[in-house]
PDB file of C-alpha atoms and ligand atoms in Angstrom:
ATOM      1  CA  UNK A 150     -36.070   3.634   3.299  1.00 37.00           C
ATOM      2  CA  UNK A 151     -34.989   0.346   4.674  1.00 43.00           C
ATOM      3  CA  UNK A 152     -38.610  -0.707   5.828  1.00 45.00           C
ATOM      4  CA  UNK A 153     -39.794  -0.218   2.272  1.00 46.00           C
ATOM      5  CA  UNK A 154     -37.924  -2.398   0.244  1.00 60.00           C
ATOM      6  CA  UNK A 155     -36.198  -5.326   3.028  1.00 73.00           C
ATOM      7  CA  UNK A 156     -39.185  -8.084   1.913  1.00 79.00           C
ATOM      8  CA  UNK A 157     -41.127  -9.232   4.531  1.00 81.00           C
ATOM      9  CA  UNK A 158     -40.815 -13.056   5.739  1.00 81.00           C
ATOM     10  CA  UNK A 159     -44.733 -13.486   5.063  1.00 78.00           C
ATOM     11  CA  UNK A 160     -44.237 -11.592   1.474  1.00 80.00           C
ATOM     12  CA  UNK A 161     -41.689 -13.554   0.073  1.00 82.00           C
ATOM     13  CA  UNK A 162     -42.962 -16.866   1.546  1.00 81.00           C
ATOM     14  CA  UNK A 163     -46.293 -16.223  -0.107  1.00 80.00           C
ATOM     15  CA  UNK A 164     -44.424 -15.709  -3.230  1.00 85.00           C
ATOM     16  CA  UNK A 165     -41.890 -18.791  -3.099  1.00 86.00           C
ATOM     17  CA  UNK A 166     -44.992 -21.097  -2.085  1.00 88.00           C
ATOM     18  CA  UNK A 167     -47.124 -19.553  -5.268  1.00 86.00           C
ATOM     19  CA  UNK A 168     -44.133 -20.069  -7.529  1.00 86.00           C
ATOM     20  CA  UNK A 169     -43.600 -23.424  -6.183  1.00 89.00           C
ATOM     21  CA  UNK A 170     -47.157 -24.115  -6.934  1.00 87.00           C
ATOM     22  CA  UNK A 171     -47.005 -22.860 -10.326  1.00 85.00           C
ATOM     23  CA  UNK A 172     -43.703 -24.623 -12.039  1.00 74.00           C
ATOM     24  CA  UNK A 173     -44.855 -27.925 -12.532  1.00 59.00           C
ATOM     25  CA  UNK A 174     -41.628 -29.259 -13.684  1.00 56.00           C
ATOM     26  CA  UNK A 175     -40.307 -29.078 -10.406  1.00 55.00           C
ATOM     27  CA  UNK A 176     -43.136 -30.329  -8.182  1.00 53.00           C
ATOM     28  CA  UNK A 177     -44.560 -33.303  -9.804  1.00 57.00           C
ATOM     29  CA  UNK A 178     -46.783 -35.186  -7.789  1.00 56.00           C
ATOM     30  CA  UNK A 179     -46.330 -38.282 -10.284  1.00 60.00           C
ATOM     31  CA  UNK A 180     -43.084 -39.196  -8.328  1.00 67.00           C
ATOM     32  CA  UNK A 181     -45.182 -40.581  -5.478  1.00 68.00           C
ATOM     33  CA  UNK A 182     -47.774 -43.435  -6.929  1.00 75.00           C
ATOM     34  CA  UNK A 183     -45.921 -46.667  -5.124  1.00 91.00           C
ATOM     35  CA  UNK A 184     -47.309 -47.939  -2.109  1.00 95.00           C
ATOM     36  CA  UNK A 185     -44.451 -50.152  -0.815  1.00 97.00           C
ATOM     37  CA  UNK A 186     -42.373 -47.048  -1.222  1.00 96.00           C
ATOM     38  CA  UNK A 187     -44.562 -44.703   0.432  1.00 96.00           C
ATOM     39  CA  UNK A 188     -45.002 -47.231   3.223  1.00 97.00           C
ATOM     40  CA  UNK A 189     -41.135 -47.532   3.866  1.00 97.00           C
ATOM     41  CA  UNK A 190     -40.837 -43.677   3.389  1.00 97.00           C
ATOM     42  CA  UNK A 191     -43.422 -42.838   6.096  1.00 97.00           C
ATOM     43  CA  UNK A 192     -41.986 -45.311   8.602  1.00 98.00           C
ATOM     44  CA  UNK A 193     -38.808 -44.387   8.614  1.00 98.00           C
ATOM     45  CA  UNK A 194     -39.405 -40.646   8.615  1.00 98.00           C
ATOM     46  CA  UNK A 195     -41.731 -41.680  11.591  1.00 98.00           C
ATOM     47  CA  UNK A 196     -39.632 -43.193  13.148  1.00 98.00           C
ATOM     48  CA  UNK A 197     -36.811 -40.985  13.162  1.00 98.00           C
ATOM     49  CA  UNK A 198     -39.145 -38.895  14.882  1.00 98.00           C
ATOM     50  CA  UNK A 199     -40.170 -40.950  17.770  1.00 98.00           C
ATOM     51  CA  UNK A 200     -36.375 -42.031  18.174  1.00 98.00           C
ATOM     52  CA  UNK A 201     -35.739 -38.098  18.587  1.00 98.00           C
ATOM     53  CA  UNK A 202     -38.935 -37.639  21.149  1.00 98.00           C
ATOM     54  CA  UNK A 203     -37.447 -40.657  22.828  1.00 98.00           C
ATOM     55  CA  UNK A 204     -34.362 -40.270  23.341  1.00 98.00           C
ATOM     56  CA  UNK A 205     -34.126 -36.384  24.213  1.00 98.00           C
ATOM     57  CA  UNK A 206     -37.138 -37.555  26.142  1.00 98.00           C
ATOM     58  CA  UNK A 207     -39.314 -34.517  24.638  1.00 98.00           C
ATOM     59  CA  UNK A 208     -42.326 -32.843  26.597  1.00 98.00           C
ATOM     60  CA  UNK A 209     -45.623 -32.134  26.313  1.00 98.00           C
ATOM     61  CA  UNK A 210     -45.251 -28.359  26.184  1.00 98.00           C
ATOM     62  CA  UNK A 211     -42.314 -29.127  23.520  1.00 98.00           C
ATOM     63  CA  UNK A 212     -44.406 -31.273  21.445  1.00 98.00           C
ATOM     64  CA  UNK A 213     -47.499 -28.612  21.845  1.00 98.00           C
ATOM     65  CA  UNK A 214     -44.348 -25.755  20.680  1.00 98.00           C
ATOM     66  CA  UNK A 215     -43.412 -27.722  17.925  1.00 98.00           C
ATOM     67  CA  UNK A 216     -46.764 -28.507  16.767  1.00 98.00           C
ATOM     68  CA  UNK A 217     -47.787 -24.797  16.643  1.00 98.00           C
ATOM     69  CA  UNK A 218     -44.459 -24.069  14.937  1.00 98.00           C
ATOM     70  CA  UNK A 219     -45.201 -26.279  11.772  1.00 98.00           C
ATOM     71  CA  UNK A 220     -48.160 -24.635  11.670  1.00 98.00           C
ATOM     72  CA  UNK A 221     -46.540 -21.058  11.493  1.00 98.00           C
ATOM     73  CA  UNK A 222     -44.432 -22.588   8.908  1.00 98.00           C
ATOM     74  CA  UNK A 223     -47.373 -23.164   6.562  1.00 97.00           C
ATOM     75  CA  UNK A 224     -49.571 -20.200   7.416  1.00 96.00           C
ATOM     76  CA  UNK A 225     -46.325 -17.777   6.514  1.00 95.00           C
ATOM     77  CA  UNK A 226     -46.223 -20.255   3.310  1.00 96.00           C
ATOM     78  CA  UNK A 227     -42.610 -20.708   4.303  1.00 97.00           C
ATOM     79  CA  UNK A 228     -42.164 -24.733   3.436  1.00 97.00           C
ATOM     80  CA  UNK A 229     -40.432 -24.076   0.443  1.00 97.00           C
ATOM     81  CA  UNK A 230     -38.027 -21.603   2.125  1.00 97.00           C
ATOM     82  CA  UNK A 231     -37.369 -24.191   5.029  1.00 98.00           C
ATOM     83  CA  UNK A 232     -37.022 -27.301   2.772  1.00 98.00           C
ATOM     84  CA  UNK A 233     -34.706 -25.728   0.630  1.00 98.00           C
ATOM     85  CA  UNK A 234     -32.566 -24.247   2.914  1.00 98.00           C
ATOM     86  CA  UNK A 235     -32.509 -27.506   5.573  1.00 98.00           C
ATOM     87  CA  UNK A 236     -33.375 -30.485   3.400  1.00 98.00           C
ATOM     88  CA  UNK A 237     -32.741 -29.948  -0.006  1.00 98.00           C
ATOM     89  CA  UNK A 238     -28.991 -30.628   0.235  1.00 98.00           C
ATOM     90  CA  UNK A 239     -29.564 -33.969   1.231  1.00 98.00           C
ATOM     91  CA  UNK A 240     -31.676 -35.045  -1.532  1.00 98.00           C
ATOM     92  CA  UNK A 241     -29.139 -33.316  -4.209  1.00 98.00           C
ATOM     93  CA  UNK A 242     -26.355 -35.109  -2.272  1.00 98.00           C
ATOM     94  CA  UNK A 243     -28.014 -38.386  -3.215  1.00 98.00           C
ATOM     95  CA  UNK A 244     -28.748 -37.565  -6.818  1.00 97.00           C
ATOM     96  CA  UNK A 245     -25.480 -36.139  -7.109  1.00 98.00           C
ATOM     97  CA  UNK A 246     -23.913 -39.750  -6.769  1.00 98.00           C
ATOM     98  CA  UNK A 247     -25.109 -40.984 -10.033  1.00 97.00           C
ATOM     99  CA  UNK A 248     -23.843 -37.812 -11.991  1.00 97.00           C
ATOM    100  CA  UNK A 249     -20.549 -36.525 -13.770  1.00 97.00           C
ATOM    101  CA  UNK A 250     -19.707 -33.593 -15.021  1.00 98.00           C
ATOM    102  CA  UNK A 251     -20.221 -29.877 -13.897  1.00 98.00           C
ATOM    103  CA  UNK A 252     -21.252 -30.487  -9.626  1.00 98.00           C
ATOM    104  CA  UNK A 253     -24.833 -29.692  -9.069  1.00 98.00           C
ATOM    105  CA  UNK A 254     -26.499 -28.205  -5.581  1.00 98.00           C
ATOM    106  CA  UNK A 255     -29.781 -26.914  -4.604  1.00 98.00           C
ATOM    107  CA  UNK A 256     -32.133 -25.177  -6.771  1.00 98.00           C
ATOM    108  CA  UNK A 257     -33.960 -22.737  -3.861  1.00 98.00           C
ATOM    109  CA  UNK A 258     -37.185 -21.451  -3.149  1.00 97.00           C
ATOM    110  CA  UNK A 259     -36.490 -18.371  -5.386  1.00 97.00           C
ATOM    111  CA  UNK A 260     -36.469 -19.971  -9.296  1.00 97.00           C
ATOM    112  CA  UNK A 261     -38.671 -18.337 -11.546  1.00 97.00           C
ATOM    113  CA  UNK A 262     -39.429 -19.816 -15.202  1.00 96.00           C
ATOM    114  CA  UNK A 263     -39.436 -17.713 -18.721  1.00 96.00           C
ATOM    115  CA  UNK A 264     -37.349 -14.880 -17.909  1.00 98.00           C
ATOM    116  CA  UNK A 265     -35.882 -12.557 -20.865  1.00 98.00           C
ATOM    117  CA  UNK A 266     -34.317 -15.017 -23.446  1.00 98.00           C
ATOM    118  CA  UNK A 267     -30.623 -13.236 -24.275  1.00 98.00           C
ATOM    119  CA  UNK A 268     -27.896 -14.183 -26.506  1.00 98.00           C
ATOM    120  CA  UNK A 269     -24.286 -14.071 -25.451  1.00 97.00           C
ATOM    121  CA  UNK A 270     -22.467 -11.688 -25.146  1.00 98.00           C
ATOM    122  CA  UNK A 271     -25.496 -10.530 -22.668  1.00 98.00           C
ATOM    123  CA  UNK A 272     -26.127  -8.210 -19.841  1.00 98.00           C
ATOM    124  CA  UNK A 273     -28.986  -9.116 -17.218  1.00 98.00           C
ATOM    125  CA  UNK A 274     -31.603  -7.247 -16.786  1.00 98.00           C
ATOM    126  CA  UNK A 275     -30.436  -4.646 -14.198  1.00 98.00           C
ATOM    127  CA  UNK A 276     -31.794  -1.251 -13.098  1.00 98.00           C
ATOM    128  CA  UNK A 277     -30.509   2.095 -13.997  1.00 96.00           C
ATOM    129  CA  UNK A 278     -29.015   2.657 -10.420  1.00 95.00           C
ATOM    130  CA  UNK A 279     -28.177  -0.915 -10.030  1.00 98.00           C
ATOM    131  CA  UNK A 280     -25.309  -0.944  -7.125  1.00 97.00           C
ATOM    132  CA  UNK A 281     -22.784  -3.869  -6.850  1.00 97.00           C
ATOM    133  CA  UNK A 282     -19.734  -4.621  -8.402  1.00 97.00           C
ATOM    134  CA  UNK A 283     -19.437  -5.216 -11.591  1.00 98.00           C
ATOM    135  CA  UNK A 284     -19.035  -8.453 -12.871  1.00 98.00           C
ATOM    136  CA  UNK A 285     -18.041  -9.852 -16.008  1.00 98.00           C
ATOM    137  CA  UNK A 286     -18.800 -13.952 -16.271  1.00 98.00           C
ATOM    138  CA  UNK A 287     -17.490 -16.011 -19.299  1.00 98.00           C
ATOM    139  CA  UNK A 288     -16.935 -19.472 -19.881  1.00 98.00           C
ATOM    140  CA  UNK A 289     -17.407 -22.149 -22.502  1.00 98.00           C
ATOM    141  CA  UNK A 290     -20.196 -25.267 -22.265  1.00 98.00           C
ATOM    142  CA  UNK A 291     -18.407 -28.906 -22.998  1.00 98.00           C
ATOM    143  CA  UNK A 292     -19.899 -32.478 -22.856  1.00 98.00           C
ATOM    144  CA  UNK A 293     -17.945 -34.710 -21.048  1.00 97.00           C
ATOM    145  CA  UNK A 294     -15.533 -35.686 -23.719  1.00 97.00           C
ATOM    146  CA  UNK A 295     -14.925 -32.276 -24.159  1.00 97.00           C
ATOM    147  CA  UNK A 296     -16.637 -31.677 -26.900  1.00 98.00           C
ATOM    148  CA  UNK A 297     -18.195 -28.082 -27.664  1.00 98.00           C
ATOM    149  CA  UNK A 298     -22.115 -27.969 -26.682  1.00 98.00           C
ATOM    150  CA  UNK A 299     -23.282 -25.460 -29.362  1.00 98.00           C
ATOM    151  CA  UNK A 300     -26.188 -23.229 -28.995  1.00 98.00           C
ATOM    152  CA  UNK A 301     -26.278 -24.587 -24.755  1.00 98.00           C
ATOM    153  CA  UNK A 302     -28.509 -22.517 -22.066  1.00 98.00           C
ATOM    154  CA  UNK A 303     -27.209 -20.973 -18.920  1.00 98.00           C
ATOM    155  CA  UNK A 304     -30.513 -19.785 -16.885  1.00 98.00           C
ATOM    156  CA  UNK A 305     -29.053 -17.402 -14.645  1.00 98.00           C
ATOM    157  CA  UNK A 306     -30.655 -15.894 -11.739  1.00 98.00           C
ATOM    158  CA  UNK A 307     -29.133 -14.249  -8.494  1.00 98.00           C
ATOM    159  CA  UNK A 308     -29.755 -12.031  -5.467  1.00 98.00           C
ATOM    160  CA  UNK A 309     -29.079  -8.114  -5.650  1.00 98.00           C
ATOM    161  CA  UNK A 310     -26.193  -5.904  -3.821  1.00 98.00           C
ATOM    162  CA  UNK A 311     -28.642  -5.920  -0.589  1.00 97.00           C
ATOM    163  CA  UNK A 312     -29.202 -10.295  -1.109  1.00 98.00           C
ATOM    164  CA  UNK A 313     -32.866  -9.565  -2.644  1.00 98.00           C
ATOM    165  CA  UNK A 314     -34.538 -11.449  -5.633  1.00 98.00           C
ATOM    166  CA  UNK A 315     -36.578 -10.334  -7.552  1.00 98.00           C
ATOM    167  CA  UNK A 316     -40.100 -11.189  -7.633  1.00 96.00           C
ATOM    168  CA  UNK A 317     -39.597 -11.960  -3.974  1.00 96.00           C
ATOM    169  CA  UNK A 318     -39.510  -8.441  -2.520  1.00 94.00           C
ATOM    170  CA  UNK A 319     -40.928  -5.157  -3.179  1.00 91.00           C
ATOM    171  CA  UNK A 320     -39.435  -2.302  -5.580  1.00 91.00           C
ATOM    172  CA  UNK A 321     -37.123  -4.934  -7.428  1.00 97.00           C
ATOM    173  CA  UNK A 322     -38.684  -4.685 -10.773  1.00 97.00           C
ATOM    174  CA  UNK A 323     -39.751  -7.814 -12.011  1.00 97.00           C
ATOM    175  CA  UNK A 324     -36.954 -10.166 -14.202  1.00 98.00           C
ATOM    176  CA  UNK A 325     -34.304  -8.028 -12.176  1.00 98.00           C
ATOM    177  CA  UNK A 326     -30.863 -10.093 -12.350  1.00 98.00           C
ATOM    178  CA  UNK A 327     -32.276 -12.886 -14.426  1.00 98.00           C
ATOM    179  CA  UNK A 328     -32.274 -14.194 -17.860  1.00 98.00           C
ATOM    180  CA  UNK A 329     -32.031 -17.215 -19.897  1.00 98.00           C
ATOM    181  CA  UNK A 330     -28.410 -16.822 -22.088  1.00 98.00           C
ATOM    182  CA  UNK A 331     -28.198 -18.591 -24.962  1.00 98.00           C
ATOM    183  CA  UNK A 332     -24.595 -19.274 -25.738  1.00 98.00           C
ATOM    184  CA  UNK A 333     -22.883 -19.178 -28.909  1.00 98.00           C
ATOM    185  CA  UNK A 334     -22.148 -21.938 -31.815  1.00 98.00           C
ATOM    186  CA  UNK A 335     -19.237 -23.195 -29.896  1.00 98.00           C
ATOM    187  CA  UNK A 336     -21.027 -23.327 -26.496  1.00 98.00           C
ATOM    188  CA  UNK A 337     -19.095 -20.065 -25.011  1.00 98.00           C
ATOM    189  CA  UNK A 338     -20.591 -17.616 -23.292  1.00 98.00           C
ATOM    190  CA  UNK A 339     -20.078 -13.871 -21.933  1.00 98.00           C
ATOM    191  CA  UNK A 340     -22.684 -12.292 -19.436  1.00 98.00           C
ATOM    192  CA  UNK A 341     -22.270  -8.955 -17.378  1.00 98.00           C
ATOM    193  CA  UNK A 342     -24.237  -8.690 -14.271  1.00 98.00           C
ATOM    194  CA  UNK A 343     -23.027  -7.368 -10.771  1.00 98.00           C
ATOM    195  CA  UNK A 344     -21.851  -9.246  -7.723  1.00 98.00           C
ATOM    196  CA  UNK A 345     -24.882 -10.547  -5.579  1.00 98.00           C
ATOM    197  CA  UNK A 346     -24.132 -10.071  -1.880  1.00 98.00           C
ATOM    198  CA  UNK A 347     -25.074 -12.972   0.789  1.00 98.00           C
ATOM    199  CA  UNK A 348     -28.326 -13.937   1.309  1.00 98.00           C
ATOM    200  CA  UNK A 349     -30.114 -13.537   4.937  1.00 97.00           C
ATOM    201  CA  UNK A 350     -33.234 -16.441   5.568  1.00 97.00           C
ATOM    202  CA  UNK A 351     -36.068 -13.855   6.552  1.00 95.00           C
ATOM    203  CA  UNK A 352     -35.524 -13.076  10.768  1.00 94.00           C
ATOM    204  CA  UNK A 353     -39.586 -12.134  11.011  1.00 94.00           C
ATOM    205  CA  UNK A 354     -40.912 -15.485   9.951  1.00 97.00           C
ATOM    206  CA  UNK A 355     -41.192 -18.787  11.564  1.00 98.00           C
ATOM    207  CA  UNK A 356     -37.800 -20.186   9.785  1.00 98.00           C
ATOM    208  CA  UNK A 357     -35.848 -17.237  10.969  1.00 97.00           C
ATOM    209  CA  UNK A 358     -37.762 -17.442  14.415  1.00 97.00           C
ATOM    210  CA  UNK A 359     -36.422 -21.151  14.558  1.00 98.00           C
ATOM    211  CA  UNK A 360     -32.683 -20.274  13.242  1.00 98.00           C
ATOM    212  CA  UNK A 361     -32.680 -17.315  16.021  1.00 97.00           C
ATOM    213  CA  UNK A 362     -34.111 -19.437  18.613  1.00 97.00           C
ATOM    214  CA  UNK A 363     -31.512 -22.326  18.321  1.00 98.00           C
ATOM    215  CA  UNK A 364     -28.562 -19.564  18.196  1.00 98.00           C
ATOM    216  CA  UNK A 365     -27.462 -20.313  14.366  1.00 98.00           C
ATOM    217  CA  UNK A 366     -26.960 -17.499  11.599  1.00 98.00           C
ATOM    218  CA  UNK A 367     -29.270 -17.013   9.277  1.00 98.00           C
ATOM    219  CA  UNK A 368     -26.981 -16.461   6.202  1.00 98.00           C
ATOM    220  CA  UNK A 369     -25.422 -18.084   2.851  1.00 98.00           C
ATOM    221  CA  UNK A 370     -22.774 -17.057   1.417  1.00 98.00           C
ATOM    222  CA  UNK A 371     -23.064 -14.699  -2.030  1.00 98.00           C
ATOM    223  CA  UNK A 372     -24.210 -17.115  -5.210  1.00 98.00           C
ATOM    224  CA  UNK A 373     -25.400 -17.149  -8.631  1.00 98.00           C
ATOM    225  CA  UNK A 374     -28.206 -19.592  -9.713  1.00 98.00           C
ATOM    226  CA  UNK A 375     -27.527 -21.246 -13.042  1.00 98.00           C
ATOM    227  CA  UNK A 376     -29.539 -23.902 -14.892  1.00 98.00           C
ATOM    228  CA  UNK A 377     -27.577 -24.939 -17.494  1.00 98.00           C
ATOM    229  CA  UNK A 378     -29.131 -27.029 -19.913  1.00 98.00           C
ATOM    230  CA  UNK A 379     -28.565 -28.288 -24.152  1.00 98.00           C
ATOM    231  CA  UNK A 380     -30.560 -30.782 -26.166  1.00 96.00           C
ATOM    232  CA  UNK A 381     -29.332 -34.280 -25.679  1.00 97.00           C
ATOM    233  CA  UNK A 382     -27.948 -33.398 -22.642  1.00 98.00           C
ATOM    234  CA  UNK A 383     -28.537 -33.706 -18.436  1.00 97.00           C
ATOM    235  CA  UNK A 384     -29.466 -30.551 -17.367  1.00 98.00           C
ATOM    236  CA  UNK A 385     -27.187 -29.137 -14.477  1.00 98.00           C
ATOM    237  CA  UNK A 386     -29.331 -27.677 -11.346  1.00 98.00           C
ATOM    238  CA  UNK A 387     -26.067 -25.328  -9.490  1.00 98.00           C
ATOM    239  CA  UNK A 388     -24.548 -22.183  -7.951  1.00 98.00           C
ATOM    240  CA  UNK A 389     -21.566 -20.411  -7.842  1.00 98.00           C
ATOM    241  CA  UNK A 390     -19.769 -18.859  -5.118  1.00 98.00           C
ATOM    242  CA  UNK A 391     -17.161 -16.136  -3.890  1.00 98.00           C
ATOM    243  CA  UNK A 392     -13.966 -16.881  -3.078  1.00 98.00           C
ATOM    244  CA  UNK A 393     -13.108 -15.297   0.109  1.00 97.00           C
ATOM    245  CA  UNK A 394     -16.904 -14.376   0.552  1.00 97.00           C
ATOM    246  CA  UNK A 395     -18.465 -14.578   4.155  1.00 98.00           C
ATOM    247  CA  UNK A 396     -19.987 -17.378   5.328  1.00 98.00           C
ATOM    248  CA  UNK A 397     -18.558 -20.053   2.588  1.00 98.00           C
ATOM    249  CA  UNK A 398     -17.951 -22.568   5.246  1.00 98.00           C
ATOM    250  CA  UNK A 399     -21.025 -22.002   7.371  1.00 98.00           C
ATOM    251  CA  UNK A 400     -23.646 -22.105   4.315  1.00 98.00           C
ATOM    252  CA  UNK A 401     -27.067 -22.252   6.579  1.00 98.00           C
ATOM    253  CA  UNK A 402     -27.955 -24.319   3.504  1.00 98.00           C
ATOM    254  CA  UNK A 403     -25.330 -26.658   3.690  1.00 98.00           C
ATOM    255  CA  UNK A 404     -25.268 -26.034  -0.234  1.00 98.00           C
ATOM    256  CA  UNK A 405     -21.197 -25.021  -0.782  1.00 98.00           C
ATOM    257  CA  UNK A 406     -19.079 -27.201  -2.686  1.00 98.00           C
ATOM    258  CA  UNK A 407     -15.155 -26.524  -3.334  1.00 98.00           C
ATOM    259  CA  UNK A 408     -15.371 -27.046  -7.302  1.00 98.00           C
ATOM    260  CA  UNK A 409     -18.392 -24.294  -7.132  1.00 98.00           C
ATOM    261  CA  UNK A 410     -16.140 -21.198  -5.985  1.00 98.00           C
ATOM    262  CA  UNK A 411     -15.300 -18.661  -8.415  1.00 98.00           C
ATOM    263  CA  UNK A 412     -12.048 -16.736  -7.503  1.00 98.00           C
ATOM    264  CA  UNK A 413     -13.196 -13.390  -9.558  1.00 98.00           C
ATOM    265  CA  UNK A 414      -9.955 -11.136 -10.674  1.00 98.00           C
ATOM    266  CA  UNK A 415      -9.944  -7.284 -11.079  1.00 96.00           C
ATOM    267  CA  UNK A 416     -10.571  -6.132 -14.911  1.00 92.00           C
ATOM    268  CA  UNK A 417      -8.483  -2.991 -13.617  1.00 87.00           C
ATOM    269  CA  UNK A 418     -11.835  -0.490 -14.343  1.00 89.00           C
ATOM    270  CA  UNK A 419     -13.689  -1.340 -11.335  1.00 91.00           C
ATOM    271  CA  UNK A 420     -14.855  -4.540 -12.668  1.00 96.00           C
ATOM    272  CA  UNK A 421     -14.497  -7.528 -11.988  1.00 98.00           C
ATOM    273  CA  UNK A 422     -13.748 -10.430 -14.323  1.00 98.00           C
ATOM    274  CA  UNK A 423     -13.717 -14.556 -14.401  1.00 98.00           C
ATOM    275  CA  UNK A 424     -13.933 -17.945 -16.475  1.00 98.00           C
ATOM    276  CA  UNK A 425     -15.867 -21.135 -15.429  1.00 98.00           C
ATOM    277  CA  UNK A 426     -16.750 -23.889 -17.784  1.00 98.00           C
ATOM    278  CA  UNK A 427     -19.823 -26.572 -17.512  1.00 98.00           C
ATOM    279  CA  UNK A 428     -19.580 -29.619 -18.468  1.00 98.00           C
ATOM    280  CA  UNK A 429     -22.715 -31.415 -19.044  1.00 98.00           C
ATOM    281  CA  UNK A 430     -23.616 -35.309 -19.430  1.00 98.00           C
ATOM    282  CA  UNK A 431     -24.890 -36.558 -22.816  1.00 97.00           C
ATOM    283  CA  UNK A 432     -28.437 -38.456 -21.900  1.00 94.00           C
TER     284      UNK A 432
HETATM  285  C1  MBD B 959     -31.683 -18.785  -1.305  1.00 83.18           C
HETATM  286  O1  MBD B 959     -31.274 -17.717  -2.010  1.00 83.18           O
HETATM  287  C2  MBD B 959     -31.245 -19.971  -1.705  1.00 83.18           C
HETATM  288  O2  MBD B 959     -30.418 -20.007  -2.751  1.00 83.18           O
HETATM  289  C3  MBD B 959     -31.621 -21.127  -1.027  1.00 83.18           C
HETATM  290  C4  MBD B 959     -31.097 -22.441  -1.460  1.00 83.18           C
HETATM  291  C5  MBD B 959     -32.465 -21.060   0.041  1.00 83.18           C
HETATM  292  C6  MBD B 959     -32.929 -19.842   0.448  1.00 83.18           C
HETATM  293  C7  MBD B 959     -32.549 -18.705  -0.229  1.00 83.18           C
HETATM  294 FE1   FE B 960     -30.244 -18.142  -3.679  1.00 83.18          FE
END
């Protein structure tokens, strides 16, 4: 039935905060150890919030809402949910202005490290009765110059044909719809998996209780995660999107870029087929 496998806000927020917890690479404390910085940090943020109370001349009973809202947010361990899906893009906007090649965007509460290690041509890890279309993904890895990056790594992870991960809702068997590709001696790749369909920020948690209450959607358009990473090189943190897919210009996380659409085409048996090369920066 539905109620059995739609994941629960407070299920999959447990989940992202645990993972978050857990992958080290990705939440290292180390970045904050400089006062000055921290002092200039806090202010501002600070202050952007007292210019907000002040100037939309917020109330008591709104302060007291807000206050037992953030607390929600943390109880339902939904922080990395929120962040990712109304902060993140700014901070990747800002790295993004010191990089070349392949666009990056957000990496999401929803990464998992050490899935399956495949070698292209691969299929993800899919169930029997897996529904969705088809989908047939190839491409070739390239340094900037255009060189070949032999022997590169696309880690690949993406929602299902309802917009479920796995490892963040029940009955999805764990490593569902992810895997780490290797791809071959000229950097070219070939992985099957299925078209993911949009994904919907949880409507029984605090986050969705926020998106609801200010009248937005809750939805992004369909993706695929991909970390795409070679010796020697910058690794790319990205997504890839639909063409034509709902909600591409109304991304609740703000996370869409044009150069990150794919356009897939019909392989003429029900699948569907399409190229996209990376190009990665040489450290
Ligand atoms: C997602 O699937 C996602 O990719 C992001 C960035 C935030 C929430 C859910
Ligand atoms: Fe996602």
């Amino acid at each position: 039935s539905a109620a059995a496998t739609s994941p629960t806000a407070a299920d999959s927020g447990a989940s992202a905060s645990a993972s978050f917890r857990s992958t080290s690479q990705y939440s290292g404390a180390g970045a904050v150890s400089d006062t000055a910085r921290v002092d200039t940090l806090a202010r501002a943020l600070l202050g952007a919030v007292h210019q907000v109370i002040s100037e939309h001349e917020v109330t008591y009973p709104e302060f007291q809402a807000a206050k037992k809202w953030l607390m929600d947010v943390g109880d339902g361990g939904e922080w990395p949910l929120f962040l990712d899906v109304f902060v993140e893009h700014a901070v990747e906007e800002v790295a993004a202005r010191t990089q070349t090649g392949t666009k990056g965007t957000i990496l999401g509460p929803y990464y998992l490290p050490e899935q399956v290690q495949l070698t292209s041509p691969a299929t993800l890890p899919a169930r029997p009765d897996e529904k969705g279309t088809p989908l047939l993904f190839r491409g070739q890895v390239t340094d900037t110059d255009g060189s070949p990056v032999p022997h590169a790594v696309l880690d690949i992870w993406q929602a299902d044909e309802k917009g479920y991960y796995s490892g963040f809702a029940p009955d999805i068997p764990s490593g569902n719809l992810r895997g780490v590709v290797t791809t071959d001696d000229q950097g070219r790749f070939e992985i099957a998996t299925i078209q993911p369909a949009p994904y919907q920020v949880p409507t029984d948690g605090p986050t969705g209780a926020l998106i609801s209450a200010a009248g937005w959607h809750p939805w992004r358009p369909a993706h695929l995660h991909l970390l795409v990473s070679a010796e020697g090189h910058r690794t790319v943190t990205t997504q890839l999107y639909f063409a034509g897919g709902e909600y591409l210009d109304s991304d609740v996380a703000e996370a869409t870029k044009p150069e990150l659409i794919l356009d897939p085409t019909d392989a003429g048996n029900g699948t569907r087929e399409v190229t996209y090369d990376f190009v990665l920066e040489r450290n």
